[in-house]
mmCIF file of C-alpha atoms in Angstrom:
data_model
loop_
_atom_site.group_PDB
_atom_site.id
_atom_site.type_symbol
_atom_site.label_atom_id
_atom_site.label_comp_id
_atom_site.label_asym_id
_atom_site.label_seq_id
_atom_site.Cartn_x
_atom_site.Cartn_y
_atom_site.Cartn_z
ATOM 1 C CA MET A 1 5.825 -13.487 23.635
ATOM 2 C CA ASN A 2 3.552 -11.463 21.389
ATOM 3 C CA VAL A 3 1.183 -12.667 18.500
ATOM 4 C CA THR A 4 0.059 -9.983 15.923
ATOM 5 C CA PRO A 5 -2.293 -10.806 13.224
ATOM 6 C CA LEU A 6 -1.239 -9.552 9.601
ATOM 7 C CA ALA A 7 -3.771 -8.634 7.034
ATOM 8 C CA LEU A 8 -3.151 -10.262 3.846
ATOM 9 C CA HIS A 9 -5.373 -8.476 1.386
ATOM 10 C CA SER A 10 -1.965 -7.226 -0.077
ATOM 11 C CA PRO A 11 1.440 -8.388 0.637
ATOM 12 C CA GLY A 12 2.329 -4.866 2.474
ATOM 13 C CA ALA A 13 1.816 -6.131 6.089
ATOM 14 C CA VAL A 14 4.078 -9.187 5.674
ATOM 15 C CA GLN A 15 6.708 -7.020 3.793
ATOM 16 C CA ASN A 16 6.666 -4.517 6.508
ATOM 17 C CA ALA A 17 6.911 -6.966 9.278
ATOM 18 C CA LEU A 18 10.148 -8.391 7.515
ATOM 19 C CA ARG A 19 11.536 -5.015 7.047
ATOM 20 C CA SER A 20 11.143 -4.384 10.740
ATOM 21 C CA HIS A 21 13.523 -7.307 11.472
ATOM 22 C CA GLY A 22 16.227 -5.913 9.157
ATOM 23 C CA TRP A 23 15.395 -7.576 5.962
ATOM 24 C CA GLU A 24 16.482 -5.895 2.844
ATOM 25 C CA ASP A 25 13.615 -4.392 0.622
ATOM 26 C CA GLY A 26 13.926 -6.515 -2.401
ATOM 27 C CA LEU A 27 14.071 -9.710 -0.251
ATOM 28 C CA ALA A 28 11.190 -8.693 1.885
ATOM 29 C CA ARG A 29 9.057 -8.007 -1.029
ATOM 30 C CA ALA A 30 9.776 -11.186 -2.842
ATOM 31 C CA SER A 31 9.237 -13.142 0.342
ATOM 32 C CA ALA A 32 6.010 -11.312 1.067
ATOM 33 C CA GLY A 33 4.809 -12.170 -2.348
ATOM 34 C CA GLY A 34 5.585 -15.706 -1.866
ATOM 35 C CA ILE A 35 3.270 -15.875 1.215
ATOM 36 C CA HIS A 36 0.493 -13.975 -0.522
ATOM 37 C CA PRO A 37 -2.550 -16.422 -0.889
ATOM 38 C CA LEU A 38 -4.061 -17.604 -4.368
ATOM 39 C CA ALA A 39 -7.216 -19.755 -4.900
ATOM 40 C CA PHE A 40 -8.403 -21.451 -8.248
ATOM 41 C CA HIS A 41 -11.564 -23.186 -9.152
ATOM 42 C CA LEU A 42 -10.967 -26.330 -11.213
ATOM 43 C CA THR A 43 -13.837 -27.952 -13.136
ATOM 44 C CA GLY A 44 -13.980 -30.818 -15.384
ATOM 45 C CA LEU A 45 -11.948 -33.154 -13.386
ATOM 46 C CA ASP A 46 -12.202 -37.082 -13.395
ATOM 47 C CA GLN A 47 -12.153 -39.154 -10.187
ATOM 48 C CA GLY A 48 -8.366 -40.084 -10.750
ATOM 49 C CA ALA A 49 -7.495 -36.261 -10.981
ATOM 50 C CA LEU A 50 -9.451 -35.564 -7.893
ATOM 51 C CA GLU A 51 -7.834 -38.190 -5.893
ATOM 52 C CA ALA A 52 -4.447 -37.306 -7.084
ATOM 53 C CA LEU A 53 -5.147 -33.560 -6.453
ATOM 54 C CA VAL A 54 -6.070 -34.303 -2.868
ATOM 55 C CA ARG A 55 -2.877 -36.251 -2.275
ATOM 56 C CA PHE A 56 -0.373 -34.160 -4.209
ATOM 57 C CA GLY A 57 -1.919 -30.761 -3.476
ATOM 58 C CA GLY A 58 -2.399 -31.633 0.395
ATOM 59 C CA GLY A 59 1.194 -33.133 0.410
ATOM 60 C CA ILE A 60 2.692 -29.779 -0.598
ATOM 61 C CA GLY A 61 0.791 -27.715 1.720
ATOM 62 C CA LEU A 62 -2.284 -26.509 -0.292
ATOM 63 C CA GLU A 63 -5.906 -26.716 0.817
ATOM 64 C CA VAL A 64 -8.060 -28.676 -1.424
ATOM 65 C CA VAL A 65 -11.910 -28.804 -1.490
ATOM 66 C CA THR A 66 -13.540 -31.082 -3.879
ATOM 67 C CA GLY A 67 -16.989 -32.106 -5.184
ATOM 68 C CA GLY A 68 -18.347 -34.178 -8.034
ATOM 69 C CA ASP A 69 -15.931 -33.169 -10.759
ATOM 70 C CA TRP A 70 -14.451 -29.977 -9.336
ATOM 71 C CA ALA A 71 -12.128 -28.699 -6.788
ATOM 72 C CA ILE A 72 -11.155 -25.534 -5.102
ATOM 73 C CA LEU A 73 -7.328 -25.443 -4.646
ATOM 74 C CA ALA A 74 -5.954 -22.617 -2.261
ATOM 75 C CA GLY A 75 -2.730 -21.573 -0.724
ATOM 76 C CA SER A 76 0.487 -19.400 -0.839
ATOM 77 C CA ARG A 77 1.872 -18.238 -4.054
ATOM 78 C CA SER A 78 5.144 -20.218 -3.354
ATOM 79 C CA ARG A 79 3.200 -23.538 -2.588
ATOM 80 C CA MET A 80 1.099 -22.806 -5.851
ATOM 81 C CA SER A 81 4.248 -22.398 -7.974
ATOM 82 C CA ALA A 82 5.531 -25.628 -6.551
ATOM 83 C CA PHE A 83 2.243 -27.246 -7.558
ATOM 84 C CA ALA A 84 2.280 -25.619 -11.065
ATOM 85 C CA ARG A 85 5.336 -27.505 -12.351
ATOM 86 C CA PRO A 86 4.250 -30.215 -14.902
ATOM 87 C CA TRP A 87 7.528 -32.144 -14.497
ATOM 88 C CA THR A 88 7.098 -32.753 -10.776
ATOM 89 C CA ALA A 89 3.165 -33.268 -11.004
ATOM 90 C CA PRO A 90 1.374 -36.944 -11.021
ATOM 91 C CA GLU A 91 0.479 -38.046 -14.573
ATOM 92 C CA GLN A 92 -3.186 -37.387 -13.708
ATOM 93 C CA LEU A 93 -2.276 -33.731 -12.798
ATOM 94 C CA LEU A 94 0.014 -32.725 -15.726
ATOM 95 C CA ASP A 95 -2.624 -30.627 -17.533
ATOM 96 C CA VAL A 96 -3.958 -29.282 -14.242
ATOM 97 C CA ALA A 97 -0.540 -28.067 -13.267
ATOM 98 C CA LEU A 98 -0.044 -26.429 -16.503
ATOM 99 C CA GLN A 99 -3.322 -24.575 -16.511
ATOM 100 C CA VAL A 100 -2.721 -23.498 -12.829
ATOM 101 C CA GLY A 101 0.646 -22.211 -13.955
ATOM 102 C CA LEU A 102 -0.997 -20.179 -16.832
ATOM 103 C CA ALA A 103 -3.642 -18.658 -14.526
ATOM 104 C CA MET A 104 -1.217 -17.228 -11.777
ATOM 105 C CA PRO A 105 -0.445 -13.832 -11.582
ATOM 106 C CA SER A 106 2.238 -12.494 -13.845
ATOM 107 C CA ASP A 107 4.406 -9.385 -13.399
ATOM 108 C CA PRO A 108 3.781 -7.089 -16.496
ATOM 109 C CA GLY A 109 7.096 -5.303 -16.266
ATOM 110 C CA PRO A 110 8.204 -1.913 -15.133
ATOM 111 C CA ALA A 111 6.727 0.283 -17.844
ATOM 112 C CA TRP A 112 4.385 0.405 -20.810
ATOM 113 C CA HIS A 113 5.851 1.366 -24.069
ATOM 114 C CA THR A 114 4.255 3.863 -26.134
ATOM 115 C CA ALA A 115 5.389 5.774 -29.395
ATOM 116 C CA ARG A 116 6.184 8.712 -26.891
ATOM 117 C CA GLY A 117 8.450 6.677 -24.610
ATOM 118 C CA PRO A 118 7.808 4.465 -21.589
ATOM 119 C CA VAL A 119 5.110 5.028 -18.829
ATOM 120 C CA PRO A 120 6.009 3.802 -15.499
ATOM 121 C CA LEU A 121 3.917 1.138 -13.778
ATOM 122 C CA ASP A 122 5.250 1.640 -10.068
ATOM 123 C CA ARG A 123 2.655 4.518 -9.495
ATOM 124 C CA PRO A 124 -1.080 5.172 -10.585
ATOM 125 C CA THR A 125 -1.151 6.454 -14.067
ATOM 126 C CA LEU A 126 -4.179 8.835 -14.712
ATOM 127 C CA VAL A 127 -5.700 8.986 -18.082
ATOM 128 C CA GLY A 128 -7.733 12.208 -18.583
ATOM 129 C CA ILE A 129 -10.811 11.926 -20.723
ATOM 130 C CA LEU A 130 -11.261 14.549 -23.413
ATOM 131 C CA ASN A 131 -14.369 13.705 -25.362
ATOM 132 C CA VAL A 132 -14.659 16.037 -28.452
ATOM 133 C CA THR A 133 -18.087 14.508 -29.353
ATOM 134 C CA PRO A 134 -21.500 16.205 -29.314
ATOM 135 C CA ASP A 135 -23.142 13.242 -27.695
ATOM 136 C CA SER A 136 -21.032 11.561 -25.190
ATOM 137 C CA PHE A 137 -23.035 10.262 -22.328
ATOM 138 C CA SER A 138 -21.488 12.549 -19.593
ATOM 139 C CA ASP A 139 -19.920 15.556 -21.257
ATOM 140 C CA GLY A 140 -21.062 15.608 -24.788
ATOM 141 C CA GLY A 141 -20.635 18.913 -26.715
ATOM 142 C CA ARG A 142 -18.673 20.798 -24.136
ATOM 143 C CA PHE A 143 -15.241 20.395 -25.734
ATOM 144 C CA THR A 144 -15.870 20.077 -29.360
ATOM 145 C CA ASP A 145 -13.508 22.938 -30.641
ATOM 146 C CA PRO A 146 -9.736 22.919 -30.357
ATOM 147 C CA ASP A 147 -9.597 25.863 -27.994
ATOM 148 C CA THR A 148 -11.989 24.614 -25.295
ATOM 149 C CA ALA A 149 -10.542 21.046 -25.612
ATOM 150 C CA LEU A 150 -7.102 22.304 -25.055
ATOM 151 C CA ALA A 151 -8.232 24.389 -22.173
ATOM 152 C CA HIS A 152 -9.891 21.425 -20.686
ATOM 153 C CA ALA A 153 -6.821 19.160 -21.366
ATOM 154 C CA ASP A 154 -4.656 21.701 -19.266
ATOM 155 C CA ALA A 155 -6.969 21.545 -16.356
ATOM 156 C CA LEU A 156 -6.894 17.554 -16.456
ATOM 157 C CA LEU A 157 -3.031 17.739 -16.589
ATOM 158 C CA ARG A 158 -3.013 20.444 -13.611
ATOM 159 C CA ASP A 159 -5.023 17.966 -11.646
ATOM 160 C CA GLY A 160 -2.735 15.126 -12.234
ATOM 161 C CA ALA A 161 -3.229 13.410 -15.569
ATOM 162 C CA THR A 162 -0.142 12.166 -17.287
ATOM 163 C CA ILE A 163 -2.087 10.870 -20.579
ATOM 164 C CA ILE A 164 -4.895 12.626 -22.409
ATOM 165 C CA ASP A 165 -7.282 10.364 -24.150
ATOM 166 C CA VAL A 166 -9.037 11.998 -27.121
ATOM 167 C CA GLY A 167 -12.350 10.465 -28.488
ATOM 168 C CA GLY A 168 -14.314 11.569 -31.455
ATOM 169 C CA GLU A 169 -16.930 8.958 -31.425
ATOM 170 C CA SER A 170 -19.327 8.260 -28.497
ATOM 171 C CA THR A 171 -19.932 4.737 -27.044
ATOM 172 C CA ARG A 172 -23.049 5.742 -25.172
ATOM 173 C CA PRO A 173 -25.883 3.359 -25.009
ATOM 174 C CA GLY A 174 -28.888 3.734 -27.504
ATOM 175 C CA ARG A 175 -27.008 5.300 -30.425
ATOM 176 C CA SER A 176 -28.378 4.408 -33.806
ATOM 177 C CA GLU A 177 -25.789 5.628 -36.392
ATOM 178 C CA LEU A 178 -21.828 5.300 -36.676
ATOM 179 C CA VAL A 179 -19.865 8.362 -37.133
ATOM 180 C CA PRO A 180 -18.310 8.593 -40.748
ATOM 181 C CA THR A 181 -14.598 8.517 -40.714
ATOM 182 C CA GLU A 182 -14.365 12.034 -42.187
ATOM 183 C CA GLU A 183 -16.373 13.485 -39.392
ATOM 184 C CA GLU A 184 -14.549 11.793 -36.703
ATOM 185 C CA LEU A 185 -11.129 12.970 -38.227
ATOM 186 C CA LEU A 186 -12.526 16.661 -38.218
ATOM 187 C CA ARG A 187 -13.220 16.232 -34.578
ATOM 188 C CA VAL A 188 -9.998 14.518 -33.561
ATOM 189 C CA ARG A 189 -7.114 15.616 -35.688
ATOM 190 C CA PRO A 190 -7.167 19.430 -34.898
ATOM 191 C CA VAL A 191 -7.311 18.650 -31.140
ATOM 192 C CA VAL A 192 -4.425 16.131 -31.238
ATOM 193 C CA GLU A 193 -2.359 18.571 -33.220
ATOM 194 C CA ALA A 194 -3.167 21.381 -30.878
ATOM 195 C CA LEU A 195 -2.403 19.413 -27.841
ATOM 196 C CA ALA A 196 1.021 18.187 -29.355
ATOM 197 C CA ARG A 197 2.066 21.526 -29.997
ATOM 198 C CA ALA A 198 1.205 22.721 -26.576
ATOM 199 C CA HIS A 199 2.650 19.900 -24.689
ATOM 200 C CA PRO A 200 5.513 18.216 -26.983
ATOM 201 C CA ASP A 201 6.312 15.550 -24.229
ATOM 202 C CA LEU A 202 2.674 14.543 -23.394
ATOM 203 C CA VAL A 203 1.505 10.994 -24.057
ATOM 204 C CA ILE A 204 -1.776 11.600 -26.066
ATOM 205 C CA SER A 205 -4.041 8.590 -26.738
ATOM 206 C CA VAL A 206 -6.661 8.552 -29.502
ATOM 207 C CA ASP A 207 -10.000 6.650 -28.575
ATOM 208 C CA THR A 208 -11.060 5.021 -32.061
ATOM 209 C CA VAL A 209 -11.829 2.001 -33.630
ATOM 210 C CA LYS A 210 -10.986 3.166 -37.250
ATOM 211 C CA ALA A 211 -7.417 2.609 -38.640
ATOM 212 C CA ALA A 212 -7.925 5.721 -40.553
ATOM 213 C CA VAL A 213 -8.358 7.736 -37.683
ATOM 214 C CA ALA A 214 -5.586 6.068 -35.594
ATOM 215 C CA THR A 215 -3.354 6.791 -38.549
ATOM 216 C CA ALA A 216 -3.945 10.523 -38.817
ATOM 217 C CA ALA A 217 -3.922 11.017 -34.816
ATOM 218 C CA LEU A 218 -0.435 9.149 -34.644
ATOM 219 C CA GLU A 219 0.966 11.404 -37.601
ATOM 220 C CA ALA A 220 -0.454 14.374 -35.669
ATOM 221 C CA GLY A 221 1.273 13.435 -32.399
ATOM 222 C CA ALA A 222 -0.523 10.732 -30.636
ATOM 223 C CA ALA A 223 1.410 7.980 -28.960
ATOM 224 C CA VAL A 224 -1.441 5.522 -28.052
ATOM 225 C CA VAL A 225 -4.342 3.997 -29.649
ATOM 226 C CA ASN A 226 -7.309 3.064 -27.411
ATOM 227 C CA ASP A 227 -9.417 0.460 -29.135
ATOM 228 C CA VAL A 228 -12.766 -0.382 -27.250
ATOM 229 C CA THR A 229 -13.301 -3.301 -29.624
ATOM 230 C CA GLY A 230 -10.015 -4.797 -28.974
ATOM 231 C CA LEU A 231 -8.864 -4.466 -32.751
ATOM 232 C CA ARG A 232 -12.055 -6.557 -33.816
ATOM 233 C CA ALA A 233 -13.747 -3.406 -35.741
ATOM 234 C CA ASP A 234 -11.039 -2.623 -38.251
ATOM 235 C CA PRO A 235 -8.761 -5.407 -39.515
ATOM 236 C CA GLU A 236 -6.236 -2.747 -40.483
ATOM 237 C CA MET A 237 -5.951 -1.428 -36.954
ATOM 238 C CA ALA A 238 -3.276 -3.883 -35.640
ATOM 239 C CA GLY A 239 -0.995 -3.035 -38.568
ATOM 240 C CA VAL A 240 -1.443 0.614 -37.947
ATOM 241 C CA VAL A 241 -0.421 0.339 -34.126
ATOM 242 C CA ALA A 242 2.476 -2.119 -34.971
ATOM 243 C CA GLY A 243 3.913 0.125 -37.681
ATOM 244 C CA ALA A 244 3.861 3.167 -35.664
ATOM 245 C CA GLY A 245 5.406 1.457 -32.525
ATOM 246 C CA ALA A 246 2.356 3.002 -30.651
ATOM 247 C CA GLY A 247 1.037 1.811 -27.438
ATOM 248 C CA VAL A 248 -2.380 0.198 -27.532
ATOM 249 C CA ILE A 249 -5.214 -0.159 -25.028
ATOM 250 C CA LEU A 250 -7.238 -3.199 -25.963
ATOM 251 C CA MET A 251 -10.536 -3.249 -24.182
ATOM 252 C CA HIS A 252 -12.825 -6.365 -23.566
ATOM 253 C CA SER A 253 -16.362 -5.999 -25.421
ATOM 254 C CA ARG A 254 -18.549 -8.018 -27.717
ATOM 255 C CA GLY A 255 -20.487 -6.960 -30.697
ATOM 256 C CA GLY A 256 -20.403 -4.067 -33.056
ATOM 257 C CA LEU A 257 -19.774 -0.645 -32.031
ATOM 258 C CA LEU A 258 -23.603 0.217 -31.591
ATOM 259 C CA GLU A 259 -23.983 -2.872 -29.430
ATOM 260 C CA ILE A 260 -21.198 -2.929 -27.115
ATOM 261 C CA ALA A 261 -22.734 -0.539 -24.343
ATOM 262 C CA SER A 262 -25.909 -2.635 -24.507
ATOM 263 C CA TYR A 263 -26.614 -6.012 -22.874
ATOM 264 C CA GLN A 264 -27.378 -7.878 -26.233
ATOM 265 C CA HIS A 265 -23.992 -10.046 -25.803
ATOM 266 C CA ALA A 266 -24.008 -10.236 -22.092
ATOM 267 C CA ASP A 267 -24.509 -14.047 -21.865
ATOM 268 C CA TYR A 268 -21.256 -15.588 -20.201
ATOM 269 C CA GLY A 269 -22.678 -18.849 -19.238
ATOM 270 C CA GLY A 270 -22.983 -17.907 -15.512
ATOM 271 C CA ASP A 271 -19.191 -16.912 -15.300
ATOM 272 C CA VAL A 272 -18.295 -13.443 -16.611
ATOM 273 C CA VAL A 273 -14.857 -13.619 -15.055
ATOM 274 C CA ALA A 274 -13.848 -16.585 -16.954
ATOM 275 C CA GLY A 275 -15.357 -15.187 -20.221
ATOM 276 C CA VAL A 276 -13.500 -12.095 -19.882
ATOM 277 C CA LEU A 277 -10.193 -13.665 -19.104
ATOM 278 C CA THR A 278 -10.476 -16.185 -22.093
ATOM 279 C CA GLU A 279 -11.520 -13.521 -24.612
ATOM 280 C CA LEU A 280 -8.850 -10.982 -23.461
ATOM 281 C CA ARG A 281 -6.363 -13.763 -23.654
ATOM 282 C CA GLU A 282 -7.337 -14.318 -27.238
ATOM 283 C CA THR A 283 -7.220 -10.593 -28.007
ATOM 284 C CA LEU A 284 -3.638 -10.343 -26.653
ATOM 285 C CA ALA A 285 -2.533 -13.297 -28.727
ATOM 286 C CA ALA A 286 -4.114 -11.823 -31.948
ATOM 287 C CA ALA A 287 -2.377 -8.431 -31.305
ATOM 288 C CA THR A 288 1.094 -9.998 -30.652
ATOM 289 C CA ALA A 289 0.591 -12.373 -33.731
ATOM 290 C CA ALA A 290 -0.143 -9.064 -35.596
ATOM 291 C CA GLY A 291 3.274 -7.614 -34.837
ATOM 292 C CA ILE A 292 2.436 -5.411 -31.890
ATOM 293 C CA ALA A 293 4.958 -5.683 -29.140
ATOM 294 C CA PRO A 294 3.666 -7.203 -25.824
ATOM 295 C CA ASP A 295 5.184 -4.461 -23.862
ATOM 296 C CA ALA A 296 3.119 -2.015 -25.900
ATOM 297 C CA ILE A 297 -0.157 -3.495 -24.771
ATOM 298 C CA VAL A 298 -2.417 -2.580 -21.961
ATOM 299 C CA LEU A 299 -5.755 -4.479 -21.386
ATOM 300 C CA ASP A 300 -9.109 -3.021 -20.204
ATOM 301 C CA PRO A 301 -11.738 -5.439 -18.692
ATOM 302 C CA GLY A 302 -14.475 -3.014 -20.188
ATOM 303 C CA PHE A 303 -16.745 -2.330 -17.390
ATOM 304 C CA GLY A 304 -20.283 -1.747 -18.537
ATOM 305 C CA PHE A 305 -19.497 -2.938 -22.184
ATOM 306 C CA SER A 306 -21.370 -5.928 -23.079
ATOM 307 C CA LYS A 307 -21.802 -6.559 -19.185
ATOM 308 C CA THR A 308 -24.914 -6.115 -16.911
ATOM 309 C CA VAL A 309 -24.446 -4.220 -13.713
ATOM 310 C CA GLU A 310 -24.221 -7.369 -11.656
ATOM 311 C CA GLN A 311 -21.508 -8.681 -14.170
ATOM 312 C CA SER A 312 -19.473 -5.595 -13.981
ATOM 313 C CA VAL A 313 -19.570 -5.646 -10.144
ATOM 314 C CA THR A 314 -18.501 -9.394 -10.096
ATOM 315 C CA LEU A 315 -15.743 -8.771 -12.574
ATOM 316 C CA PHE A 316 -14.558 -5.612 -10.590
ATOM 317 C CA GLY A 317 -14.349 -7.637 -7.486
ATOM 318 C CA GLN A 318 -12.260 -10.238 -9.213
ATOM 319 C CA LEU A 319 -10.079 -7.877 -11.194
ATOM 320 C CA SER A 320 -6.935 -9.418 -9.884
ATOM 321 C CA VAL A 321 -7.732 -12.448 -11.931
ATOM 322 C CA LEU A 322 -6.698 -10.753 -15.164
ATOM 323 C CA GLN A 323 -3.170 -10.334 -13.861
ATOM 324 C CA ALA A 324 -2.678 -13.937 -15.184
ATOM 325 C CA LEU A 325 -2.648 -12.163 -18.583
ATOM 326 C CA GLY A 326 0.722 -10.430 -17.942
ATOM 327 C CA ARG A 327 0.063 -7.152 -19.098
ATOM 328 C CA PRO A 328 -0.849 -3.824 -17.212
ATOM 329 C CA LEU A 329 -4.641 -3.378 -16.555
ATOM 330 C CA LEU A 330 -6.452 -0.103 -17.230
ATOM 331 C CA VAL A 331 -9.844 0.531 -15.717
ATOM 332 C CA GLY A 332 -12.607 2.905 -16.818
ATOM 333 C CA PRO A 333 -15.120 3.058 -14.262
ATOM 334 C CA SER A 334 -15.689 6.799 -14.542
ATOM 335 C CA ARG A 335 -19.335 7.783 -14.131
ATOM 336 C CA LYS A 336 -20.655 4.446 -15.342
ATOM 337 C CA ARG A 337 -23.999 2.937 -15.042
ATOM 338 C CA PHE A 338 -22.902 0.190 -12.420
ATOM 339 C CA LEU A 339 -21.634 3.188 -10.169
ATOM 340 C CA GLY A 340 -24.958 4.805 -10.441
ATOM 341 C CA GLU A 341 -27.044 1.713 -9.595
ATOM 342 C CA ILE A 342 -25.018 1.265 -6.708
ATOM 343 C CA THR A 343 -24.891 4.598 -5.312
ATOM 344 C CA GLY A 344 -28.169 6.035 -6.586
ATOM 345 C CA ARG A 345 -26.409 8.993 -8.079
ATOM 346 C CA ALA A 346 -26.903 10.623 -11.488
ATOM 347 C CA VAL A 347 -24.162 10.773 -14.124
ATOM 348 C CA GLY A 348 -22.997 14.041 -13.232
ATOM 349 C CA ASP A 349 -22.681 13.089 -9.674
ATOM 350 C CA ARG A 350 -20.681 9.949 -9.626
ATOM 351 C CA ASP A 351 -17.080 11.344 -9.386
ATOM 352 C CA ARG A 352 -16.681 10.367 -5.877
ATOM 353 C CA ALA A 353 -17.799 6.811 -6.663
ATOM 354 C CA THR A 354 -15.295 6.728 -9.440
ATOM 355 C CA ALA A 355 -12.554 7.732 -7.000
ATOM 356 C CA ALA A 356 -13.397 5.021 -4.607
ATOM 357 C CA ALA A 357 -13.573 2.539 -7.466
ATOM 358 C CA CYS A 358 -10.116 3.612 -8.771
ATOM 359 C CA ALA A 359 -8.694 3.017 -5.264
ATOM 360 C CA LEU A 360 -10.256 -0.460 -4.959
ATOM 361 C CA ALA A 361 -9.018 -1.314 -8.588
ATOM 362 C CA TRP A 362 -5.355 -0.243 -7.631
ATOM 363 C CA GLU A 363 -5.596 -3.010 -4.756
ATOM 364 C CA ARG A 364 -6.716 -5.358 -7.416
ATOM 365 C CA GLY A 365 -3.691 -4.796 -9.604
ATOM 366 C CA ALA A 366 -4.862 -1.962 -12.039
ATOM 367 C CA ARG A 367 -2.185 0.626 -12.777
ATOM 368 C CA LEU A 368 -3.998 2.891 -15.175
ATOM 369 C CA PHE A 369 -7.058 4.698 -14.593
ATOM 370 C CA ARG A 370 -9.329 6.577 -17.225
ATOM 371 C CA VAL A 371 -11.284 9.222 -15.472
ATOM 372 C CA HIS A 372 -13.307 12.329 -16.081
ATOM 373 C CA ALA A 373 -12.501 13.888 -12.666
ATOM 374 C CA VAL A 374 -8.877 13.589 -12.313
ATOM 375 C CA GLY A 375 -8.358 15.346 -9.024
ATOM 376 C CA ALA A 376 -10.715 13.158 -6.939
ATOM 377 C CA ALA A 377 -9.164 10.049 -8.360
ATOM 378 C CA ARG A 378 -5.613 11.252 -7.973
ATOM 379 C CA GLU A 379 -6.178 11.776 -4.181
ATOM 380 C CA ALA A 380 -7.904 8.483 -3.728
ATOM 381 C CA LEU A 381 -5.179 6.594 -5.431
ATOM 382 C CA ALA A 382 -2.540 8.394 -3.527
ATOM 383 C CA ILE A 383 -4.007 7.019 -0.464
ATOM 384 C CA ALA A 384 -4.351 3.597 -1.791
ATOM 385 C CA GLN A 385 -0.791 3.630 -3.020
ATOM 386 C CA ALA A 386 0.443 5.006 0.451
ATOM 387 C CA LEU A 387 -1.028 1.885 2.060
ATOM 388 C CA ASP A 388 0.896 -0.344 -0.059
ATOM 389 C CA THR A 389 4.227 1.382 -0.018
ATOM 390 C CA PHE A 390 4.770 3.523 3.151
ATOM 391 C CA PRO A 391 7.037 1.732 5.691
ATOM 392 C CA HIS A 392 4.884 1.055 8.804
ATOM 393 C CA ALA A 393 6.125 2.021 12.278
#
């Protein structure tokens, strides 16, 4: 007889053990997913609900830890799915079961749909940053004309980027003035046009909060709009995205464009994860209500935007929670302030930390990675993906 521990930080170990006994890949994957552990923090429970939770949850094999008006509910995904069936739950737990079901991880599907076609989600997708601004926090002023911008995009593509994100307005902290629409158009449109001519099949994203800029970029060949205000800044933006059949990246942030990189709106009542989850859920609902197809939407937790260093680290650690929203997750940790605080490195020396952060974000469910240094991130992500997918001897 032999007893071998299995690591449960991802379903891979269980999946490979089942394969070693001749299980077919699909069945092994499904069974490993069912065994994968989940946990939820429940608050605002009355005494009747707590007592019912202990009886019912414990009776179906879940761990239940309770306090005054709260509980921690933990167990395998399959057992949690059995709990999250309101039609089988005791009356005192009907709403609890429903809310747990809504909070469970949801599969975003095999692809993200853009105006240039689908982007597969079964492998890391690297989004290369192309700032055509004079004042971006990391590379401002380096790629402000179409020729140098195109040369840099070519380098990003050679390093492994499959999407190029073109931005004409910086979101760096400390700005005091917005970029006028006409100025942003002069920066962005020629670069998008040049990229579309040089790479007709390339998925080009435009990083803007202005509907007029998004419209011009989409007409010039862009296929995705990356809105760091999650459609809050311009009421016309949702209609532009929906009308073009474009993909959209909706980032979590708070406040106006000049405030989002500050801590002015960083009060989450002690629970940044719950706050971001709730607000992204509202953003997603507003986008679909405006006519944007769910499979065209990617969500971004917005590390460093309206979040302190400590809040960004907490949110990063619990990134997998956002899988409950059922949409692909993009992360943009590239050279961010929270990485500098952790490593002590200056802005220009944070690419190793960025690559490590991307690999950790893959483990937590992210599938798209917006970075300055594509090559380093690609290598780190290749290792992270291999640990998930390679058959083990």
